Coordinates of N, CA and C in Angstrom, one line a residue:
X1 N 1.0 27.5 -66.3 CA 2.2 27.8 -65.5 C 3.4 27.1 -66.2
X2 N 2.9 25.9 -66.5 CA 3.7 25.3 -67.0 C 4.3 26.1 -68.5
X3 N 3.9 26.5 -69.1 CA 4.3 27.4 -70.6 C 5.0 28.5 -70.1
X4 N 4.5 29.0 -69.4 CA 5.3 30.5 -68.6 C 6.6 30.3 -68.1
X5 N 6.9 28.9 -67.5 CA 8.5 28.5 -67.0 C 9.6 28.0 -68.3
X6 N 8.6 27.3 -69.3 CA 9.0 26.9 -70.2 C 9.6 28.3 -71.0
X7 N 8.6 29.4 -71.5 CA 8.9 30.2 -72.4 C 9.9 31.0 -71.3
X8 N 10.1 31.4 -70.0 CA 10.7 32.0 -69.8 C 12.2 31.2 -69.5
X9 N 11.8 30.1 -69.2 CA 13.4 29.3 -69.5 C 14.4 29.3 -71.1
X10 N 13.5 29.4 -72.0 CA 14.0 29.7 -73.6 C 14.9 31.1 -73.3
X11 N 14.1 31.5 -73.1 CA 14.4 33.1 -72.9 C 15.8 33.3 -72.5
X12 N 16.0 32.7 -71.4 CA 17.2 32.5 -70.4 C 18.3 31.9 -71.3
X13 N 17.5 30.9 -71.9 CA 18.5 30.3 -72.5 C 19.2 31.2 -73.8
X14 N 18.5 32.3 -74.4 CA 18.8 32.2 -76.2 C 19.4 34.0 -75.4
X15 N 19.4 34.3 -73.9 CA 20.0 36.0 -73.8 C 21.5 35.1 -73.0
X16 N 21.7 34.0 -72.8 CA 22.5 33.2 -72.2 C 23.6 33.6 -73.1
X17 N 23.4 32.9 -74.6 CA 24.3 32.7 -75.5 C 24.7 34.2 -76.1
X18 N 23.7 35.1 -75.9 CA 24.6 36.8 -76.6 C 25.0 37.2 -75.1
X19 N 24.4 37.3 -74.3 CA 25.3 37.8 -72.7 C 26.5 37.1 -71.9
X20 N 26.5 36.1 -72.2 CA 27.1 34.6 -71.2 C 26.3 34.5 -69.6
X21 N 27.5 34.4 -69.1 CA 26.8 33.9 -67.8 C 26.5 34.6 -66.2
X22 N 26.4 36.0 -66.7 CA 25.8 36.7 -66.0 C 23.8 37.1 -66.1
X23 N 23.7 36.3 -67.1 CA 22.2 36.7 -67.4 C 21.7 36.0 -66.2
X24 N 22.3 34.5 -66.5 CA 21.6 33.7 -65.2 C 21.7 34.1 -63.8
X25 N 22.3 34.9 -63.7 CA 22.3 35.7 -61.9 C 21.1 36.4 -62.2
X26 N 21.3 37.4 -63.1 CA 19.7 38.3 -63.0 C 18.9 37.5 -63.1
X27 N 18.5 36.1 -63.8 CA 17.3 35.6 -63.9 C 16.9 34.8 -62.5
X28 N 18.3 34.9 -61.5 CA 17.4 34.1 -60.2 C 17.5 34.9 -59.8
X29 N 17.7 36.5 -59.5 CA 17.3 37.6 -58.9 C 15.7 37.9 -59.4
X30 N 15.8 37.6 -60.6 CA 14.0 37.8 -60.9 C 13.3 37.2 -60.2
X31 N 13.8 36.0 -60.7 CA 12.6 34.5 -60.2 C 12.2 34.9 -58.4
X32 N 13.2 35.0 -57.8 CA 13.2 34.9 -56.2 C 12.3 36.2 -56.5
X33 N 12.6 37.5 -56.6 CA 11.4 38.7 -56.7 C 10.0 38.0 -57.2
X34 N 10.2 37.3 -58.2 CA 8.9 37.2 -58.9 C 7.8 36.3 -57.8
X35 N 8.6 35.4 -57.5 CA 8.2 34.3 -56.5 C 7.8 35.1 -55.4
X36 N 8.3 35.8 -54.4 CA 7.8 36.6 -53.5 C 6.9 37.4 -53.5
X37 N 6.4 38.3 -55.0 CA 5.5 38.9 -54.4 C 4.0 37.9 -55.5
X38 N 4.4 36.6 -56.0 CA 3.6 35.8 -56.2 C 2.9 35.0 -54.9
X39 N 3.6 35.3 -53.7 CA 3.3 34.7 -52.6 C 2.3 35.6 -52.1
X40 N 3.2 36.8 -52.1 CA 2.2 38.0 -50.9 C 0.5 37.5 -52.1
X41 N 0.5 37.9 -52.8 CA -0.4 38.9 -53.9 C -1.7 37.3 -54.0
X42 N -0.8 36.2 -53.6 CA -1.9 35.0 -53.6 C -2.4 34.8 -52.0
X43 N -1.5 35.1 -51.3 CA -2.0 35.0 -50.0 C -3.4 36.1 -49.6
X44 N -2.8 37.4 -50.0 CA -3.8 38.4 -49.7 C -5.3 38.3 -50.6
X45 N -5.2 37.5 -51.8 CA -6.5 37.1 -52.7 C -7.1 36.3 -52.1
X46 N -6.6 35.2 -51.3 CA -7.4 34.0 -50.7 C -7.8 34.5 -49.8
X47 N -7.1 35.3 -48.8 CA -8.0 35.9 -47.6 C -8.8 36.8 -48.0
X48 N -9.0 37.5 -48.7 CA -9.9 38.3 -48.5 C -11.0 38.0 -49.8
X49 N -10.8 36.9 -50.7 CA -11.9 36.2 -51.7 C -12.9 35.3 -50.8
X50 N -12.1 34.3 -49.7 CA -12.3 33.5 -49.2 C -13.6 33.4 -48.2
X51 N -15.1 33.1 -48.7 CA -15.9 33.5 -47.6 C -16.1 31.9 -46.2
X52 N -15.2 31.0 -46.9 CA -15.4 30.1 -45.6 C -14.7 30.8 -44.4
X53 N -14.3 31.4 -44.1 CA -13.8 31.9 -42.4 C -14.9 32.6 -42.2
X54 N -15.5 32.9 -42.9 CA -16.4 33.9 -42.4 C -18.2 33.0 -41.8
X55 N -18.1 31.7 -43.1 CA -19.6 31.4 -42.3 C -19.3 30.0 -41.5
X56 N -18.1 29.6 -41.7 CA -18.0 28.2 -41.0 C -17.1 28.9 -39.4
X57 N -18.3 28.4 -38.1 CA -17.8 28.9 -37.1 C -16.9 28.1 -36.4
X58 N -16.8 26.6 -37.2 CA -15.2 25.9 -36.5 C -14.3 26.5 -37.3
X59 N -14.4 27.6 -38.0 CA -12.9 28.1 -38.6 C -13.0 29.2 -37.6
X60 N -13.7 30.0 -36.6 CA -13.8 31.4 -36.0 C -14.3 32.1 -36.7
X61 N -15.6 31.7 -37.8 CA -16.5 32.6 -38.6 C -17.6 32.5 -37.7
X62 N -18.2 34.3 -37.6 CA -19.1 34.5 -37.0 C -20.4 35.3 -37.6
X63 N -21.2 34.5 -38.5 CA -21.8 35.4 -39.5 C -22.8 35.4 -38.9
X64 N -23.6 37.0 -38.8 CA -24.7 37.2 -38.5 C -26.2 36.6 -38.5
X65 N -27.0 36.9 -37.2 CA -28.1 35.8 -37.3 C -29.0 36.0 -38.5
X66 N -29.1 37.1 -38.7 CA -30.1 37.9 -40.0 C -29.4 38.5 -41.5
X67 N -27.8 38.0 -41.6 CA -27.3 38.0 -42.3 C -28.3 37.9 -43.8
X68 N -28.2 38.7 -45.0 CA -29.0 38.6 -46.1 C -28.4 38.0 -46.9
X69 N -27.4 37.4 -46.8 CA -26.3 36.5 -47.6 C -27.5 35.4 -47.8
X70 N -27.3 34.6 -49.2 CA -28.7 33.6 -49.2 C -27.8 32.8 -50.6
X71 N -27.5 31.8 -50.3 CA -27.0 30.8 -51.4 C -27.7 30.2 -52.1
X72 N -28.9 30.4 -52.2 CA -30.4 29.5 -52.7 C -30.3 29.5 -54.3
X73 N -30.3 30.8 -54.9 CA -30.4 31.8 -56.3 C -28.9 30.9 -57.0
X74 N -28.0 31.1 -56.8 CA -27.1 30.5 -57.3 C -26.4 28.9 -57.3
X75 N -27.2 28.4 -56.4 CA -27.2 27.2 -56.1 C -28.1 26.5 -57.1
X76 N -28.9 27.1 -57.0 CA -30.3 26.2 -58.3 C -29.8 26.4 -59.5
X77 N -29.0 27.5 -60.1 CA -28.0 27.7 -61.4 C -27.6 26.6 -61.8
X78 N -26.6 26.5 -60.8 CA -25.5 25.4 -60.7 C -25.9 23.9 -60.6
X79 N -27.1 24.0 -60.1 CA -27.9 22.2 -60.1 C -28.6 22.1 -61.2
X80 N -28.7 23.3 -62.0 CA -29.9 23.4 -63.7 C -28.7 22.8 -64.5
X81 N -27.2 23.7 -64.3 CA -26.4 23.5 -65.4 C -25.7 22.2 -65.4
X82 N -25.3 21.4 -64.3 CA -25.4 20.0 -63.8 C -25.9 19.2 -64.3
X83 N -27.2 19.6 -64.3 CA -28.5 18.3 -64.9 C -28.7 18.6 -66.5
X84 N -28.2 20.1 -67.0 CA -28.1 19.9 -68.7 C -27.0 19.5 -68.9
X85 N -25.3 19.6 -68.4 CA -24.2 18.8 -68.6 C -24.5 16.9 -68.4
X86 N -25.3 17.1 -67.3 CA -25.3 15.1 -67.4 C -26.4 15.0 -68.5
X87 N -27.3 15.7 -69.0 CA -28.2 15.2 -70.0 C -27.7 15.4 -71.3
X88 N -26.6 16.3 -71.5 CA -25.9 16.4 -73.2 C -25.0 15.3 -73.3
X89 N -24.5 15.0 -72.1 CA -23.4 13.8 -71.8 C -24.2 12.3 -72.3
X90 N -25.6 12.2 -71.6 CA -26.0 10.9 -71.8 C -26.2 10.6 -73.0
X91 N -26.9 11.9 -74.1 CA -27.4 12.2 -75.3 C -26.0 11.7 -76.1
X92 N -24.6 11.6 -75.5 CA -23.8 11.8 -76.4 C -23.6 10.1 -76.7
X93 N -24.0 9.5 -75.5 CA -23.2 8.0 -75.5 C -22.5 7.9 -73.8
X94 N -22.2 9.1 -73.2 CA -21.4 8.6 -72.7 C -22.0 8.5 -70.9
X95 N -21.5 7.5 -70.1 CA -23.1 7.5 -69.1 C -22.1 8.1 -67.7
X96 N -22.6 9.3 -66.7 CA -22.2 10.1 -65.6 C -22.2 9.3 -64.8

């Protein structure tokens, strides 16, 4: 994010010096557009990526009693690749 503000601040800056100082109005007419539908477009990914509302019932998730959702398969992945990350780590010198 940080490179994106940076490169688009150059920008601003190097259309600054052949336009003057009307560029900078269009660039906070961008920014505020840009920003806005950076808001909608993150807001609507998290709700509907998001499967904690759905199984934690102090959020008002109500997930089915026979639900076939099963975190088991992907869970054991992620505890294999865990225990070869802390064992290439120890191998290296350095202790988890």
């Amino acid at each position: 994010r940080i490179g994106c503000v940076a490169d688009f601040a150059s920008m601003v800056i190097a259309a600054k010096v052949w336009l003057g100082w009307d560029i900078l109005v269009l660039a906070l007419i961008f920014i505020f557009f840009l920003l806005r539908e950076f808001k909608e477009t993150s807001v609507l990914l998290w709700e509907s990526a998001s499967i904690v509302s759905y199984w934690r019932s102090d959020l008002g998730g109500k997930p089915d009693a026979d639900d076939p959702y099963c975190i088991d398969f992907p869970l054991s992945i992620l505890q294999e690749r865990a225990r070869y990350a802390r064992s290439f780590k120890k191998k290296r010198g350095h202790v988890v």
